[in-house]
């Protein structure tokens, strides 16, 4: 019999927001149901109800017509549900095999683990995925992409009937996305119910059969993927026609002198990297994930040790011992992985935005709270961060709204930035907010700031940058101007040794 999952009249409120408002829909086995909507629309909340992390205020979940209630994640797993969260939930100090078999280890009341068996079973799963990792590798030492794949392996291992993915591809390389999509196709053929949350249009059109659109916690529309197009989908999500973002971009055309020059930079991860950046320029860094772009920027920012090479900022040779030195000299870096770098989850939006400029906000000995509030409120409005107040804790924000807060921190008017480095700034943010970020980048460039924009989304780098540097395997493989750049040319460089 065909399996099916139903959400009936689900509502869930948090202080100040109705995260879900009477949501009902059905997902059928053998199909991929995509869940789309702006940041804060309620997608992750819905999945957390399915996973037993949250209880709905109203409504119920049904599986094959039978009402279910999950008082805990454990009960959800027992009902053959696996949810792969937006935030990774791995035990980073443990091995790959311990992570993959974590729930089984828990059940083993004897406290005895058959390691050779565990290793063999884990290797079988790794082989299915075809990844270069070992069962005994410590998870915390693996790349973010491989950590994400381990989350997916965990779900695969359980062989659940219902599998929900919350933005699974955000940290993955092109090769890993192919592996994931083949896996999803296989799960689909086996009649599984698949829920897929993503902000990436192309992916949703490639992998889904049905699309459910949420907005402000309400179900707006459902589409059959084959019967809709990107434009209609965006319109349903945003509530208006946003048109061609890139065509509407007001670019900065005034490019000045060199502000940052990097010569023959070498670190543990990168070889002989040289480039320069001009005032008012938007310099794109393209490449496949793992090409070394983040590593270059970490070295420039004083976050990783430099073995040799020179960095010149505004005509002076610099060598930063720590990110604090770099920030004081006018370099800001908005990091890629908001979870591991930069965000203080237990603190408010306001605290997270004001951190780098706290010393400038003193009124005599005390913090000028009003000034701090103005700064935070400006970011909330600039990026439409969905929150009732600036006091809301970061942990309580949706993934995309956390990303926007980080952007707000590094682009606030008090930053005095000369060089702004944005590492995958649009990861996980919705279509409307992406347009705001592109415009913000060019507005900052118009003020004379040199902006470095790292992105793995080729179309985005091509459209937003004045010049593009391409990296592969820790070194620069080429450079193209905006006018010369084509997808083919950049891809070719991204794969060149
Ligand atoms: N634990 C929580 N406490 C307070 N508010 C919360 C909590 N979890 C979610 N919210 C709020 O509920 C709303 C919906 O959040 P949710 O995480 O479901 O959004 P989302 O659609 O997944 O967005 P994104 O695309 O940014 O990940 C947001 O306004 C968010 O701030
Ligand atoms: Mg989410």
XYZ file of C-alpha atoms and ligand atoms in Angstrom:
529
model
C 0.000 0.000 0.000
C 1.115 3.498 -0.771
C 2.243 5.293 2.362
C 1.189 8.810 3.178
C 1.872 11.479 5.747
C -0.590 14.196 6.704
C -0.311 17.370 8.674
C -3.768 18.450 9.814
C -4.451 21.924 11.194
C -1.044 22.331 12.766
C -0.480 25.508 14.761
C 2.501 26.475 16.853
C 3.258 29.769 18.544
C 6.432 31.110 20.124
C 6.556 34.300 22.178
C 5.679 37.063 19.741
C 5.292 34.886 16.627
C 2.816 32.461 15.188
C 5.379 30.101 13.644
C 2.690 27.845 12.160
C -0.915 28.769 11.625
C -3.383 26.002 10.819
C -1.195 24.183 8.315
C -2.611 21.117 6.560
C -1.155 19.121 3.694
C -0.401 15.618 2.605
C 2.835 14.038 1.354
C 2.696 10.758 -0.543
C 5.158 7.880 -0.673
C 7.282 7.653 -3.789
C 7.271 11.429 -4.203
C 9.488 14.271 -3.063
C 7.553 17.062 -1.433
C 9.498 20.340 -1.317
C 8.742 22.822 1.405
C 9.553 26.392 0.492
C 9.121 29.836 1.970
C 11.001 32.868 3.161
C 13.243 32.869 6.223
C 11.112 32.390 9.282
C 8.151 31.035 7.309
C 7.914 28.011 9.597
C 9.591 25.236 7.597
C 12.006 24.044 10.256
C 9.327 24.350 12.920
C 7.145 21.970 10.939
C 9.985 19.482 10.651
C 10.697 19.791 14.363
C 7.095 18.856 15.064
C 7.572 15.818 12.854
C 10.772 14.934 14.693
C 9.202 15.244 18.148
C 11.398 18.198 19.137
C 8.383 20.499 19.360
C 4.778 19.736 20.226
C 2.098 21.455 18.170
C -0.298 23.763 20.039
C -3.045 22.451 17.832
C -3.458 19.851 15.129
C -2.000 16.411 14.564
C 0.312 14.412 12.388
C -1.124 11.315 10.699
C 0.732 8.456 9.096
C -1.324 6.261 6.743
C -4.461 7.754 8.221
C -3.504 6.980 11.780
C -3.000 9.819 14.255
C 0.464 9.997 15.821
C 1.930 12.044 18.571
C 5.612 12.349 19.236
C 6.366 13.379 22.763
C 10.093 13.070 22.041
C 12.532 12.591 19.147
C 12.873 8.990 20.231
C 9.176 8.337 19.546
C 9.432 9.957 16.161
C 12.376 7.736 15.218
C 10.379 4.712 16.416
C 7.587 5.710 14.033
C 10.111 5.349 11.220
C 10.798 9.036 10.756
C 14.228 10.578 10.203
C 14.730 14.311 10.154
C 18.027 15.754 8.962
C 18.182 19.103 10.672
C 19.321 22.432 9.332
C 21.878 22.551 12.139
C 24.128 19.554 12.386
C 23.613 17.513 15.524
C 26.667 15.307 15.519
C 28.849 14.223 18.390
C 32.020 15.824 17.101
C 34.350 14.108 19.530
C 33.105 10.684 18.444
C 33.922 8.591 15.412
C 31.908 8.275 12.236
C 30.688 4.800 13.201
C 29.649 5.846 16.685
C 27.653 8.717 15.228
C 25.947 6.630 12.593
C 24.929 3.954 15.075
C 24.296 6.273 17.998
C 20.693 5.248 18.647
C 21.599 1.569 18.536
C 24.458 2.117 20.945
C 22.002 3.693 23.335
C 19.838 0.634 23.214
C 22.665 -1.707 23.962
C 22.071 -2.019 27.672
C 25.045 -4.258 28.210
C 27.283 -1.351 27.405
C 29.238 -3.624 25.144
C 29.974 -2.512 21.620
C 31.039 -4.946 18.954
C 33.535 -2.658 17.283
C 34.587 -4.831 14.329
C 30.935 -5.371 13.421
C 30.177 -1.688 13.781
C 33.129 -0.826 11.608
C 32.092 -3.276 8.908
C 28.497 -2.058 8.854
C 29.628 1.570 8.730
C 32.025 0.806 5.874
C 29.099 -0.707 3.936
C 27.168 2.524 4.278
C 30.198 4.640 3.355
C 30.574 2.489 0.236
C 26.968 3.096 -0.769
C 27.682 6.825 -0.604
C 31.147 6.465 -2.102
C 32.876 8.952 0.177
C 36.566 9.140 1.115
C 36.109 8.761 4.859
C 36.832 5.990 7.343
C 34.511 4.540 10.020
C 37.043 5.455 12.696
C 37.554 9.086 11.630
C 36.683 11.589 14.349
C 33.719 13.564 13.096
C 34.907 16.927 14.381
C 37.981 16.709 12.162
C 36.007 16.139 8.961
C 34.909 18.897 6.614
C 31.515 20.471 7.164
C 30.376 18.796 3.947
C 31.362 15.344 5.148
C 29.740 16.006 8.504
C 26.528 16.797 6.667
C 26.831 13.557 4.693
C 27.163 11.671 7.990
C 23.851 13.150 9.124
C 22.363 11.744 5.948
C 24.034 8.368 6.442
C 22.482 8.201 9.907
C 19.050 8.551 8.375
C 19.866 6.100 5.601
C 21.026 3.541 8.139
C 17.706 3.683 9.985
C 15.884 2.952 6.724
C 12.959 5.110 7.836
C 9.731 5.371 5.856
C 9.659 9.140 6.179
C 12.769 11.202 5.594
C 12.813 14.958 5.921
C 15.784 17.052 4.822
C 16.168 20.637 6.038
C 18.476 22.434 3.573
C 20.757 19.446 3.203
C 22.874 20.778 0.355
C 23.953 24.070 1.915
C 27.445 22.796 2.829
C 27.814 20.172 0.089
C 30.083 20.146 -2.943
C 28.676 19.477 -6.405
C 29.855 15.863 -6.230
C 28.184 15.284 -2.898
C 24.964 16.863 -4.120
C 24.924 14.340 -6.943
C 25.415 11.525 -4.434
C 22.564 12.889 -2.327
C 20.216 13.289 -5.271
C 20.893 9.751 -6.461
C 20.138 8.574 -2.957
C 16.889 10.536 -2.860
C 15.861 9.050 -6.210
C 16.565 5.604 -4.850
C 14.525 6.287 -1.693
C 11.711 7.571 -3.868
C 11.693 4.431 -5.993
C 11.404 2.447 -2.786
C 8.201 4.302 -1.942
C 9.551 6.440 0.875
C 7.937 9.727 1.827
C 10.435 12.524 1.324
C 10.165 16.094 2.537
C 12.758 18.470 1.196
C 13.376 22.009 2.439
C 15.598 24.249 0.336
C 16.074 27.843 -0.796
C 17.740 26.751 -3.995
C 15.261 26.980 -6.837
C 17.223 24.911 -9.326
C 17.444 22.046 -6.857
C 13.796 22.103 -6.013
C 12.874 21.913 -9.674
C 15.335 19.109 -10.202
C 14.386 16.872 -7.293
C 10.794 17.532 -6.199
C 7.401 16.325 -7.409
C 5.255 18.611 -5.276
C 5.939 22.023 -3.777
C 4.292 23.415 -0.664
C 4.732 27.119 -0.014
C 4.590 28.538 3.513
C 4.437 32.212 4.317
C 4.340 33.658 7.838
C 3.352 30.255 9.154
C 0.451 29.793 6.762
C 0.180 27.418 3.868
C -0.054 29.610 0.796
C -0.140 27.296 -2.199
C 0.668 23.818 -3.310
C 2.068 23.181 -6.764
C 2.913 20.169 -8.843
C 6.519 20.895 -9.734
C 5.961 20.012 -13.379
C 3.114 22.491 -13.607
C 4.838 25.563 -12.203
C 7.893 27.713 -12.853
C 10.379 29.738 -10.882
C 8.557 33.007 -11.342
C 5.224 31.752 -9.999
C 6.955 30.041 -7.131
C 8.854 33.171 -6.088
C 5.655 35.138 -6.321
C 3.877 32.693 -4.009
C 6.749 32.807 -1.527
C 7.339 36.531 -1.449
C 3.792 37.630 -2.147
C 4.839 39.828 -5.077
C 6.713 39.702 -8.335
C 10.356 40.445 -7.598
C 11.515 40.450 -11.213
C 15.121 39.963 -12.267
C 17.241 40.717 -9.211
C 20.461 41.123 -11.137
C 19.019 43.405 -13.783
C 17.698 45.687 -11.053
C 20.970 45.859 -9.155
C 22.366 49.393 -8.870
C 26.044 48.650 -9.331
C 28.962 50.655 -8.068
C 30.886 51.713 -11.162
C 33.586 53.770 -9.464
C 36.549 51.610 -8.733
C 39.554 53.190 -7.011
C 43.100 52.305 -5.997
C 44.335 49.045 -4.576
C 43.326 48.737 -0.939
C 44.425 45.159 -0.260
C 47.292 43.326 -1.839
C 48.195 39.731 -1.095
C 51.508 38.393 -2.370
C 52.590 34.749 -2.490
C 50.605 33.789 0.561
C 51.255 30.284 1.868
C 49.562 28.518 4.777
C 48.963 24.928 5.692
C 46.061 24.876 3.221
C 46.938 27.252 0.400
C 49.877 27.618 -1.976
C 51.293 30.830 -3.332
C 48.150 32.926 -3.468
C 48.443 36.458 -4.894
C 45.698 38.918 -5.701
C 44.643 42.492 -5.128
C 41.434 44.283 -4.327
C 40.526 47.883 -5.147
C 38.411 50.404 -3.291
C 34.829 50.148 -4.400
C 35.411 46.850 -6.119
C 33.376 43.692 -5.687
C 35.839 40.858 -6.121
C 34.234 37.453 -6.473
C 35.956 34.258 -5.385
C 34.589 31.291 -7.264
C 35.500 27.638 -6.992
C 34.157 24.354 -5.799
C 33.588 23.901 -2.095
C 36.946 23.014 -0.558
C 38.950 24.987 -3.152
C 40.637 26.971 -0.383
C 38.768 30.263 -0.625
C 37.752 30.290 3.044
C 41.333 29.407 4.001
C 42.761 32.364 2.077
C 40.406 34.712 3.851
C 41.071 33.227 7.269
C 44.783 33.802 6.708
C 44.230 37.408 5.588
C 42.008 37.947 8.631
C 44.590 36.642 11.094
C 42.534 33.601 11.999
C 45.020 31.046 10.595
C 48.813 31.212 10.780
C 50.673 32.324 7.658
C 53.860 30.432 6.713
C 55.093 32.961 4.173
C 53.945 35.785 1.940
C 52.905 39.388 2.380
C 49.688 41.239 2.997
C 49.438 44.973 2.296
C 46.478 46.961 3.518
C 46.076 50.543 2.386
C 49.754 50.808 1.446
C 51.144 49.280 4.645
C 52.520 45.791 5.181
C 50.443 44.088 7.846
C 50.577 40.818 9.695
C 47.667 40.133 11.952
C 48.221 37.999 15.003
C 44.491 37.610 15.547
C 41.150 38.556 14.005
C 40.932 41.332 16.585
C 43.999 43.016 15.013
C 42.462 42.649 11.563
C 39.155 44.165 12.694
C 40.959 47.079 14.342
C 42.735 47.729 11.039
C 39.474 47.750 9.096
C 39.019 44.226 7.777
C 35.728 42.523 8.503
C 34.992 38.897 7.758
C 31.511 37.463 7.734
C 32.154 33.745 8.090
C 30.665 30.881 6.188
C 29.596 28.600 8.955
C 27.455 30.702 11.209
C 27.116 27.890 13.681
C 30.787 27.455 14.386
C 32.128 30.900 13.880
C 30.842 34.146 15.087
C 27.374 33.644 16.479
C 26.713 33.671 20.178
C 23.592 31.600 20.262
C 22.657 32.251 23.879
C 22.692 36.032 23.428
C 20.284 38.475 21.831
C 20.272 39.801 18.286
C 21.372 43.137 19.696
C 24.395 41.711 21.487
C 25.387 39.752 18.413
C 25.318 42.818 16.216
C 27.152 45.192 18.536
C 30.024 42.939 19.587
C 32.766 44.220 17.257
C 31.939 47.875 17.940
C 31.255 47.744 21.681
C 34.327 49.822 22.505
C 32.984 52.623 20.299
C 29.656 52.696 22.079
C 30.734 53.840 25.498
C 29.053 56.728 27.205
C 31.592 57.590 29.863
C 32.240 54.203 31.423
C 28.970 52.645 30.412
C 27.577 51.156 27.279
C 25.322 53.531 25.379
C 22.344 51.225 25.268
C 20.272 53.486 23.058
C 22.992 53.635 20.463
C 23.337 49.877 20.608
C 19.614 49.459 20.143
C 19.618 51.833 17.145
C 22.394 49.865 15.527
C 20.572 46.560 16.003
C 17.222 47.961 14.919
C 18.838 49.279 11.731
C 20.109 45.799 10.856
C 16.754 44.207 11.640
C 15.023 46.575 9.282
C 17.714 46.574 6.566
C 17.644 42.808 6.175
C 14.036 42.272 7.310
C 15.131 39.991 10.128
C 11.962 38.305 11.265
C 11.702 38.963 14.983
C 9.418 40.817 17.373
C 12.342 42.614 19.101
C 16.130 42.920 19.028
C 16.153 41.126 22.370
C 15.248 37.789 20.836
C 17.936 35.185 21.452
C 19.874 33.893 18.468
C 18.895 30.280 19.235
C 15.291 31.228 18.702
C 15.823 32.633 15.222
C 15.350 30.640 12.034
C 18.529 29.651 10.190
C 18.243 32.335 7.539
C 17.538 35.030 10.080
C 20.683 34.055 11.967
C 22.609 34.508 8.746
C 21.065 37.939 8.264
C 22.077 38.927 11.799
C 25.692 38.042 11.063
C 25.528 40.186 7.937
C 24.045 42.989 10.002
C 26.950 42.757 12.421
C 29.671 43.101 9.796
C 27.977 45.736 7.709
C 26.784 48.091 10.433
C 27.551 51.775 9.973
C 29.890 51.773 12.956
C 32.266 49.210 11.523
C 34.733 51.543 9.752
C 35.431 48.800 7.326
C 37.959 49.132 4.493
C 37.774 45.555 3.336
C 34.683 43.455 3.819
C 34.970 39.730 3.248
C 31.707 37.855 2.829
C 32.037 34.079 2.819
C 28.938 32.488 1.278
C 26.704 35.244 2.654
C 23.536 34.103 0.923
C 23.669 30.521 2.092
C 20.275 29.609 3.509
C 18.635 32.965 2.950
C 15.498 33.434 0.918
C 15.147 34.957 -2.547
C 13.937 38.343 -1.366
C 16.772 38.686 1.144
C 19.329 37.645 -1.485
C 18.376 40.656 -3.555
C 18.841 42.865 -0.481
C 22.300 41.407 0.121
C 23.408 42.041 -3.479
C 22.279 45.635 -3.272
C 23.932 46.091 0.111
C 27.222 44.799 -1.343
C 27.171 47.386 -4.109
C 26.031 50.143 -1.773
C 28.999 49.436 0.496
C 31.283 49.368 -2.532
C 29.951 52.813 -3.474
C 31.294 54.052 -0.138
C 34.749 52.947 -1.229
C 34.849 49.654 0.640
C 36.553 46.779 -1.145
C 34.281 43.754 -0.977
C 35.355 40.146 -1.375
C 32.411 37.922 -2.145
C 32.871 34.166 -1.907
C 30.106 32.076 -3.312
C 29.684 28.602 -4.680
C 26.632 29.661 -6.621
C 28.124 30.447 -9.958
C 25.307 32.570 -11.325
C 25.453 34.728 -8.247
C 29.235 35.367 -8.396
C 29.055 36.038 -12.117
C 26.331 38.605 -11.720
C 27.458 40.466 -8.684
C 31.269 40.731 -9.090
C 33.354 43.242 -11.017
C 36.147 40.722 -11.282
C 36.312 37.039 -10.386
C 39.181 34.983 -9.025
C 38.869 31.246 -9.367
C 40.518 28.760 -7.051
C 41.071 25.034 -7.094
C 42.988 22.833 -4.649
C 44.431 25.669 -2.604
C 45.692 27.851 -5.427
C 44.434 30.441 -7.862
C 43.762 29.000 -11.304
C 42.629 32.149 -13.050
C 41.061 35.538 -13.035
C 38.350 36.961 -15.276
C 36.640 40.320 -15.486
C 32.897 40.665 -15.315
C 32.748 41.119 -19.051
C 34.823 38.053 -19.880
C 33.176 35.782 -17.345
C 30.939 32.979 -18.508
C 29.788 29.934 -16.601
C 31.862 27.643 -18.819
C 35.047 29.676 -18.388
C 34.734 29.833 -14.602
C 33.855 26.159 -14.259
C 36.797 25.202 -16.417
C 39.117 27.197 -14.132
C 37.441 25.758 -11.043
C 38.436 22.281 -12.146
C 41.867 23.069 -13.554
C 44.867 21.732 -11.618
N 12.606 27.877 19.819
C 12.074 29.011 19.350
N 11.778 30.037 20.182
C 11.239 31.174 19.720
N 10.914 31.395 18.437
C 11.181 30.410 17.555
C 11.771 29.171 17.959
N 11.919 28.384 16.862
C 11.448 29.099 15.827
N 10.993 30.314 16.237
C 10.398 31.343 15.382
O 9.419 30.753 14.552
C 9.442 31.320 13.246
C 9.615 30.224 12.220
O 10.933 29.728 12.303
P 11.478 28.516 11.424
O 12.813 28.143 11.975
O 10.462 27.444 11.343
O 11.662 29.211 9.985
P 12.179 28.599 8.607
O 11.066 28.629 7.636
O 12.841 27.291 8.844
O 13.257 29.703 8.156
P 14.729 29.564 7.495
O 14.536 29.476 6.027
O 15.366 30.868 7.847
O 15.425 28.410 8.088
C 10.567 32.344 13.260
O 10.005 33.612 13.479
C 11.426 31.937 14.432
O 12.093 33.029 15.007
Mg 14.822 26.683 8.803
